[in-house]
Amino acid sequence: MNLSLLHPILAPAPRLSRGRLAVLGLGYVGRPLALGAAAAGYEVIGYDPAPEARWLANAASDPGLGSFKASADPAAFAGADTWLICVPTPLDARGRPDLTAVRAALGMAARGLKPGALVCLVSTCQPGATNGLCRPILEEAGWHVGRDVFLAVSPERENPGPHAPPTRSIPRLLGATDPASLRRALAFWRHIVDQVEMVASPEVAECAKLLENTYRLVNITLMDELHAAFTALGVATRDVVAAAATKPFGFAPFWPGLGAGGHCIPVDPAFLQMEAARVGAPSALLAKALARNRGRAGRVLAAIRARLGNDLSGKRILMAGVTYKPDVADLRAAAPLRLLRGLADLRAEIAWHDPLVSKLPVALPRSADLTMPDGARPDALVLGTPHRAFDLAAMTRAAPLVFDPFGLLPLAPSVVVV
């Protein structure tokens, strides 16, 4: 459906001359957007309080593909024509959205805005954040949204990893607080990406982003549940999914694993559930999926105890792969870390091996290969993250017991599918 028909004032949208762009947050979302905008002709200044993030962004930039620099000086951004809010929105210790970084970024933008500037929320937030959080901060600073400055939301859709599609090729959802803001935001995003899908309100864009990852969480949890059933039936789960995926409609493949981690799938559904509960419509299914996803590592731990004996004290166990997804050096909400902590609490002698990670946030010994740090063979190996660099066949020979939550390892007497 061509949603521009819902907004006759938008056709045709004006073309924005290139100007100065401030990107607040240079992580996995802000960095590719900043570099893409520089390549599209914008003078881009990126902000991040973390020196490593600024270094990575500067290192990735190409002077031949546009103007980009990273800075930690808020004064460097004053007078920018467009501001993108790309900061993290994790859950706090109580499982609620932590919007501290968003508020700080909006405050920084509000102090540096000039008349006619656009502020666009890219960070994932709960429904109502654009109108209920962003707009008041700008208006409290004295700006009239839709007249003095413009406000829109275009939630991130990045897929970190070496095989991720180019940022420009990923369609952007776009909602705004008013027609003038939508027109202004559309003119900007048309320079950055190939396809912009306008929606009727900011809340539609916000909810759509949360639905995307809620859909993934529920289906990943379903596969982890059915993985146990298929395994008990003596049927290979991955063969079942591959067979079902030959249907050209009505089915999308999801695969078993150790539980969804990272910055989106375990987090975004909690944003949606919080707002649904606030209006008296919480989802029992979503609550169950969130709980079952958090508990997946515990169920694998129970299977390890069942095979090694209830007392794991002194058992030498090696975790192969500790990141939240294959081929990405990111430990946020990584399920292998939960399993490692559980093994440590049971006094197992544990170590980990991951070609993408040099250290963990907890002090646990690292192995250079599929042996323990002293070169001895472990009592058990657990496939935590199936990186492409791993030799899966070699894993089946690395220990007397090899626990496979993914159903990926070749069949062997040592392999225990969990």
Coordinates of C-alpha atoms in Angstrom, one line a residue:
M1 CA 0.0 0.0 0.0
N2 CA 1.3 3.5 -0.9
L3 CA 0.9 5.2 2.5
S4 CA 1.7 8.6 0.9
L5 CA -1.9 8.6 -0.2
L6 CA -2.7 9.0 3.5
H7 CA -0.7 12.3 3.5
P8 CA -1.6 14.3 0.4
I9 CA 0.5 17.1 1.7
L10 CA 3.6 14.9 1.2
A11 CA 3.4 14.6 -2.6
P12 CA 5.8 15.6 -4.0
A13 CA 8.3 15.8 -1.1
P14 CA 11.0 18.5 -1.4
R15 CA 14.6 17.5 -1.9
L16 CA 16.8 18.6 1.0
S17 CA 20.1 20.1 0.1
R18 CA 23.0 18.4 1.8
G19 CA 23.9 19.9 5.2
R20 CA 25.4 19.1 8.6
L21 CA 24.2 15.9 10.3
A22 CA 24.8 15.1 14.0
V23 CA 24.6 11.4 14.8
L24 CA 24.4 10.8 18.6
G25 CA 25.6 7.3 19.3
L26 CA 28.2 5.5 17.2
G27 CA 27.4 1.9 18.0
Y28 CA 26.1 -0.8 15.7
V29 CA 23.2 1.5 14.6
G30 CA 24.7 5.0 14.5
R31 CA 28.1 4.1 12.9
P32 CA 26.7 2.7 9.6
L33 CA 24.1 5.4 9.4
A34 CA 26.8 8.1 9.9
L35 CA 29.1 6.6 7.3
G36 CA 26.2 6.1 4.8
A37 CA 25.1 9.7 5.3
A38 CA 28.7 11.0 4.7
A39 CA 28.8 8.9 1.5
A40 CA 25.5 10.6 0.5
G41 CA 27.0 14.0 0.7
Y42 CA 26.3 15.2 4.3
E43 CA 28.9 16.7 6.6
V44 CA 28.6 14.3 9.4
I45 CA 29.7 14.7 13.0
G46 CA 29.3 11.6 15.3
Y47 CA 29.1 11.8 19.0
D48 CA 29.8 9.0 21.5
P49 CA 31.2 9.2 25.0
A50 CA 33.1 5.9 24.5
P51 CA 36.6 6.5 23.0
E52 CA 36.5 3.0 21.4
A53 CA 33.3 3.8 19.6
R54 CA 34.8 7.1 18.3
W55 CA 38.0 5.3 17.2
L56 CA 36.1 2.6 15.4
A57 CA 33.9 5.1 13.5
N58 CA 36.9 7.2 12.5
A59 CA 38.8 4.1 11.4
A60 CA 35.9 2.9 9.3
S61 CA 35.4 6.3 7.6
D62 CA 36.8 6.9 4.1
P63 CA 37.7 10.5 3.3
G64 CA 37.1 9.7 -0.4
L65 CA 33.5 8.8 0.5
G66 CA 32.4 12.0 2.3
S67 CA 33.0 14.1 5.3
F68 CA 32.9 12.4 8.7
K69 CA 34.5 12.9 12.1
A70 CA 33.8 11.7 15.6
S71 CA 33.9 14.0 18.6
A72 CA 33.2 14.0 22.3
D73 CA 32.7 17.7 22.4
P74 CA 29.0 18.7 22.5
A75 CA 29.9 22.2 21.2
A76 CA 31.0 20.6 17.9
F77 CA 27.4 19.7 17.0
A78 CA 25.8 23.1 17.5
G79 CA 23.9 24.3 14.4
A80 CA 23.5 20.8 12.8
D81 CA 20.6 20.6 10.3
T82 CA 19.6 17.1 11.3
W83 CA 20.0 15.1 14.5
L84 CA 19.8 11.3 14.7
I85 CA 19.3 9.8 18.2
C86 CA 21.0 6.4 17.9
V87 CA 21.9 5.6 21.6
P88 CA 21.4 2.3 23.4
T89 CA 18.1 1.5 25.2
P90 CA 18.8 -1.5 27.4
L91 CA 16.7 -2.9 30.2
D92 CA 17.5 -1.8 33.7
A93 CA 18.0 -4.1 36.7
R94 CA 14.2 -4.4 37.1
G95 CA 13.6 -5.4 33.5
R96 CA 12.2 -2.0 32.5
P97 CA 13.4 0.2 29.5
D98 CA 16.3 2.4 30.5
L99 CA 16.0 5.6 28.5
T100 CA 18.7 7.5 30.3
A101 CA 20.9 7.8 27.2
V102 CA 17.9 8.9 25.0
R103 CA 17.1 11.7 27.5
A104 CA 20.7 12.8 27.6
A105 CA 20.9 12.8 23.7
L106 CA 17.7 14.7 23.4
G107 CA 18.9 17.3 25.9
M108 CA 22.1 17.7 23.9
A109 CA 20.2 18.1 20.7
A110 CA 17.7 20.6 22.3
R111 CA 20.6 22.8 23.4
G112 CA 22.3 22.7 19.9
L113 CA 19.3 23.0 17.6
K114 CA 18.7 25.8 15.1
P115 CA 15.4 26.8 13.5
G116 CA 14.4 24.3 10.8
A117 CA 16.4 21.4 12.2
L118 CA 15.1 17.9 12.3
V119 CA 15.4 15.5 15.2
C120 CA 14.8 11.8 14.4
L121 CA 14.6 9.1 17.0
V122 CA 16.3 5.9 15.7
S123 CA 16.8 4.2 19.0
T124 CA 14.3 1.5 19.9
C125 CA 11.8 2.8 22.5
Q126 CA 8.4 1.9 23.9
P127 CA 5.2 3.0 22.1
G128 CA 4.6 6.7 22.7
A129 CA 8.2 7.7 23.2
T130 CA 8.3 10.2 20.3
N131 CA 5.3 12.1 21.4
G132 CA 5.6 11.4 25.1
L133 CA 9.3 11.7 25.7
C134 CA 11.1 13.4 22.8
R135 CA 8.5 16.1 22.1
P136 CA 8.3 17.4 25.7
I137 CA 12.0 17.7 26.0
L138 CA 12.2 19.8 22.8
E139 CA 9.3 21.9 23.8
E140 CA 10.6 22.5 27.3
A141 CA 13.7 23.9 25.7
G142 CA 11.5 26.5 24.0
W143 CA 11.1 24.9 20.5
H144 CA 7.7 24.6 18.8
V145 CA 7.7 21.2 17.1
G146 CA 6.3 21.3 13.6
R147 CA 7.1 25.0 13.2
D148 CA 10.5 25.9 14.7
V149 CA 11.9 22.4 14.6
F150 CA 10.7 19.0 13.3
L151 CA 10.4 15.6 15.0
A152 CA 10.2 12.1 13.5
V153 CA 10.9 8.5 14.4
S154 CA 12.6 5.9 12.1
P155 CA 13.4 2.8 14.3
E156 CA 16.6 1.0 13.6
R157 CA 16.6 -2.2 11.6
E158 CA 20.3 -3.1 11.7
N159 CA 21.5 -6.7 11.6
P160 CA 25.0 -6.8 13.0
G161 CA 27.4 -9.3 11.5
P162 CA 29.7 -9.8 8.5
H163 CA 26.9 -10.8 6.2
A164 CA 24.5 -8.0 7.1
P165 CA 22.8 -6.2 4.2
P166 CA 24.0 -2.7 3.4
T167 CA 22.3 -0.1 5.5
R168 CA 21.1 1.7 2.3
S169 CA 19.2 -1.4 1.2
I170 CA 17.1 -1.8 4.4
P171 CA 13.7 -0.2 4.1
R172 CA 13.1 2.5 6.7
L173 CA 9.8 3.0 8.6
L174 CA 9.1 6.6 9.1
G175 CA 6.5 8.3 11.3
A176 CA 6.3 11.9 12.5
T177 CA 4.4 14.1 14.9
D178 CA 2.9 16.3 12.2
P179 CA 2.8 16.6 8.4
A180 CA 5.5 19.2 8.2
S181 CA 7.9 17.0 10.3
L182 CA 7.1 14.0 8.1
R183 CA 7.8 16.0 4.9
R184 CA 11.1 17.2 6.4
A185 CA 12.1 13.7 7.6
L186 CA 11.2 12.1 4.3
A187 CA 13.4 14.5 2.4
F188 CA 16.4 13.5 4.6
W189 CA 15.9 9.7 4.6
R190 CA 15.4 9.7 0.8
H191 CA 19.1 10.6 0.5
I192 CA 20.2 7.8 2.9
V193 CA 18.2 4.7 1.9
D194 CA 16.6 3.3 -1.2
Q195 CA 13.1 2.8 0.3
V196 CA 11.1 4.7 2.9
E197 CA 7.8 3.4 4.2
M198 CA 5.7 6.2 5.7
V199 CA 3.2 5.2 8.4
A200 CA 0.3 7.1 9.9
S201 CA 1.8 8.0 13.2
P202 CA 5.0 7.7 15.3
E203 CA 3.2 5.1 17.4
V204 CA 2.7 2.8 14.4
A205 CA 6.4 3.0 13.6
E206 CA 7.3 2.3 17.3
C207 CA 5.0 -0.6 17.6
A208 CA 6.0 -2.1 14.3
K209 CA 9.7 -2.2 15.4
L210 CA 8.7 -4.0 18.7
L211 CA 6.4 -6.4 16.8
E212 CA 9.3 -7.4 14.5
N213 CA 11.4 -8.6 17.4
T214 CA 8.5 -9.9 19.4
Y215 CA 7.6 -12.1 16.4
R216 CA 11.2 -13.4 16.4
L217 CA 11.3 -14.0 20.2
V218 CA 8.1 -16.0 20.2
N219 CA 9.1 -18.1 17.3
I220 CA 12.7 -18.7 18.6
T221 CA 11.1 -19.8 21.9
L222 CA 8.7 -22.1 20.1
M223 CA 11.6 -23.8 18.3
D224 CA 13.5 -24.3 21.5
E225 CA 10.4 -25.9 23.0
L226 CA 9.8 -28.1 20.0
H227 CA 13.4 -29.0 19.7
A228 CA 13.0 -30.9 23.0
A229 CA 10.0 -32.7 21.6
F230 CA 11.5 -33.6 18.2
T231 CA 14.7 -34.8 19.9
A232 CA 12.7 -37.0 22.3
L233 CA 10.9 -38.4 19.2
G234 CA 14.3 -39.2 17.6
V235 CA 13.8 -36.7 14.8
A236 CA 16.4 -34.1 13.9
T237 CA 14.9 -30.6 14.5
R238 CA 16.9 -28.9 11.8
D239 CA 15.8 -31.5 9.2
V240 CA 12.2 -30.8 10.2
V241 CA 12.6 -27.0 9.9
A242 CA 14.4 -27.3 6.5
A243 CA 11.6 -29.6 5.2
A244 CA 8.9 -27.2 6.4
A245 CA 10.7 -24.3 4.8
T246 CA 10.2 -25.7 1.3
K247 CA 6.7 -24.4 1.6
P248 CA 6.7 -21.1 -0.4
F249 CA 4.1 -19.4 1.8
G250 CA 2.8 -19.3 5.3
F251 CA 6.1 -20.4 7.0
A252 CA 9.3 -18.7 8.0
P253 CA 12.2 -20.9 9.4
F254 CA 13.5 -20.5 12.9
W255 CA 16.2 -22.7 14.4
P256 CA 16.9 -24.0 17.9
G257 CA 19.7 -22.7 20.0
L258 CA 20.8 -21.7 23.5
G259 CA 18.3 -18.8 23.7
A260 CA 18.0 -15.4 22.1
G261 CA 20.4 -12.8 23.3
G262 CA 21.8 -9.4 22.2
H263 CA 20.5 -5.9 22.2
C264 CA 17.0 -6.4 20.5
I265 CA 15.2 -9.8 20.7
P266 CA 15.3 -10.2 24.5
V267 CA 14.7 -6.5 25.1
D268 CA 12.2 -5.1 22.6
P269 CA 9.3 -7.4 23.6
A270 CA 9.7 -6.2 27.2
F271 CA 9.2 -2.7 26.0
L272 CA 5.9 -3.7 24.3
Q273 CA 4.8 -5.8 27.3
M274 CA 5.4 -2.9 29.7
E275 CA 3.2 -0.6 27.7
A276 CA 0.6 -3.3 27.1
A277 CA 0.4 -3.8 30.9
R278 CA 0.2 -0.1 31.5
V279 CA -3.1 0.0 29.5
G280 CA -4.4 -3.2 31.0
A281 CA -3.7 -5.5 28.1
P282 CA -0.6 -7.6 28.9
S283 CA 0.1 -10.6 26.7
A284 CA 0.2 -13.9 28.5
L285 CA 1.9 -15.5 25.5
L286 CA 4.6 -12.8 25.4
A287 CA 5.2 -13.1 29.1
K288 CA 5.7 -16.8 28.7
A289 CA 8.1 -16.4 25.8
L290 CA 10.2 -13.9 27.7
A291 CA 10.4 -16.2 30.7
R292 CA 11.1 -19.4 28.6
N293 CA 13.8 -17.6 26.7
R294 CA 15.5 -16.5 29.9
G295 CA 15.3 -20.0 31.2
R296 CA 16.7 -21.8 28.2
A297 CA 20.3 -21.8 29.5
G298 CA 19.0 -23.2 32.8
R299 CA 17.3 -26.1 31.0
V300 CA 20.5 -26.9 29.2
L301 CA 22.4 -26.8 32.5
A302 CA 19.9 -29.3 33.9
A303 CA 20.6 -31.6 30.9
I304 CA 24.4 -31.3 31.6
R305 CA 23.8 -32.3 35.2
A306 CA 21.7 -35.2 34.2
R307 CA 24.6 -36.6 32.2
L308 CA 27.6 -35.7 34.3
G309 CA 26.0 -36.2 37.7
N310 CA 24.2 -33.8 39.9
D311 CA 27.4 -32.7 41.6
L312 CA 29.5 -30.8 39.0
S313 CA 32.3 -30.0 41.4
G314 CA 35.6 -30.4 39.7
K315 CA 34.1 -31.4 36.3
R316 CA 36.2 -29.8 33.6
I317 CA 33.8 -28.2 31.1
L318 CA 34.7 -26.1 28.1
M319 CA 32.3 -23.6 26.4
A320 CA 32.9 -23.2 22.7
G321 CA 31.6 -19.8 21.6
V322 CA 30.4 -17.2 24.1
T323 CA 28.8 -14.3 22.0
Y324 CA 25.1 -13.8 21.6
K325 CA 25.1 -14.8 17.9
P326 CA 27.5 -16.4 15.4
D327 CA 30.3 -14.4 13.9
V328 CA 29.6 -11.3 16.0
A329 CA 31.9 -10.2 18.9
D330 CA 29.1 -9.0 21.1
L331 CA 28.4 -10.3 24.6
R332 CA 25.3 -8.4 25.4
A333 CA 22.7 -10.7 27.0
A334 CA 24.6 -13.6 25.6
A335 CA 23.0 -16.9 26.7
P336 CA 26.4 -18.7 26.9
L337 CA 27.4 -16.3 29.6
R338 CA 24.3 -17.3 31.6
L339 CA 25.2 -20.9 31.2
L340 CA 28.8 -20.3 32.3
R341 CA 27.7 -18.5 35.4
G342 CA 25.4 -21.5 36.2
L343 CA 28.2 -23.9 35.8
A344 CA 30.5 -21.8 38.0
D345 CA 27.8 -21.6 40.7
L346 CA 27.8 -25.4 40.7
R347 CA 31.7 -25.4 41.2
A348 CA 32.5 -26.9 37.8
E349 CA 36.0 -26.2 36.5
I350 CA 35.1 -24.2 33.5
A351 CA 36.9 -22.5 30.6
W352 CA 35.9 -20.9 27.4
H353 CA 37.1 -20.6 23.8
D354 CA 36.0 -18.0 21.3
P355 CA 38.0 -16.8 18.3
L356 CA 36.2 -13.4 18.4
V357 CA 36.6 -12.5 22.0
S358 CA 39.7 -11.8 24.1
K359 CA 38.1 -11.4 27.5
L360 CA 34.8 -11.7 29.4
P361 CA 33.1 -9.4 31.9
V362 CA 33.7 -12.2 34.5
A363 CA 37.1 -13.6 35.3
L364 CA 37.0 -17.1 33.8
P365 CA 40.0 -18.8 32.1
R366 CA 40.2 -18.7 28.3
S367 CA 41.4 -21.5 26.1
A368 CA 43.2 -21.0 22.8
D369 CA 41.6 -24.1 21.3
L370 CA 39.1 -26.9 22.2
T371 CA 41.2 -28.1 25.1
M372 CA 41.4 -26.8 28.7
P373 CA 43.9 -24.0 29.4
D374 CA 46.5 -26.6 30.5
G375 CA 46.1 -28.5 27.3
A376 CA 44.1 -31.4 28.8
R377 CA 40.9 -32.8 27.3
P378 CA 37.7 -31.5 29.0
D379 CA 35.2 -33.8 30.6
A380 CA 32.5 -32.1 28.5
L381 CA 32.3 -29.5 25.8
V382 CA 29.3 -27.2 25.2
L383 CA 28.6 -25.6 21.9
G384 CA 27.6 -22.1 23.0
T385 CA 27.8 -20.1 19.8
P386 CA 28.3 -21.9 16.4
H387 CA 30.8 -19.5 14.7
R388 CA 31.6 -20.3 11.1
A389 CA 35.3 -20.6 12.1
F390 CA 34.6 -23.7 14.2
D391 CA 35.3 -27.2 12.9
L392 CA 32.0 -28.9 14.0
A393 CA 33.3 -32.4 13.2
A394 CA 36.4 -31.8 15.4
M395 CA 34.1 -30.8 18.2
T396 CA 32.6 -34.2 18.3
R397 CA 36.0 -35.6 19.2
A398 CA 37.1 -32.9 21.6
A399 CA 35.4 -34.5 24.7
P400 CA 33.7 -37.6 25.9
L401 CA 30.4 -35.6 26.0
V402 CA 29.6 -32.8 23.7
F403 CA 26.3 -30.9 24.4
D404 CA 24.7 -29.4 21.3
P405 CA 21.7 -27.0 21.9
F406 CA 21.5 -26.2 18.2
G407 CA 21.2 -29.6 16.7
L408 CA 24.1 -28.7 14.4
L409 CA 26.9 -31.2 15.2
P410 CA 27.4 -34.4 13.1
L411 CA 25.9 -37.5 14.8
A412 CA 28.5 -39.2 17.0
P413 CA 28.5 -41.2 20.2
S414 CA 29.8 -38.2 22.1
V415 CA 27.1 -35.8 21.0
V416 CA 24.1 -35.0 23.3
V417 CA 21.4 -32.9 21.6
V418 CA 19.8 -30.7 24.3

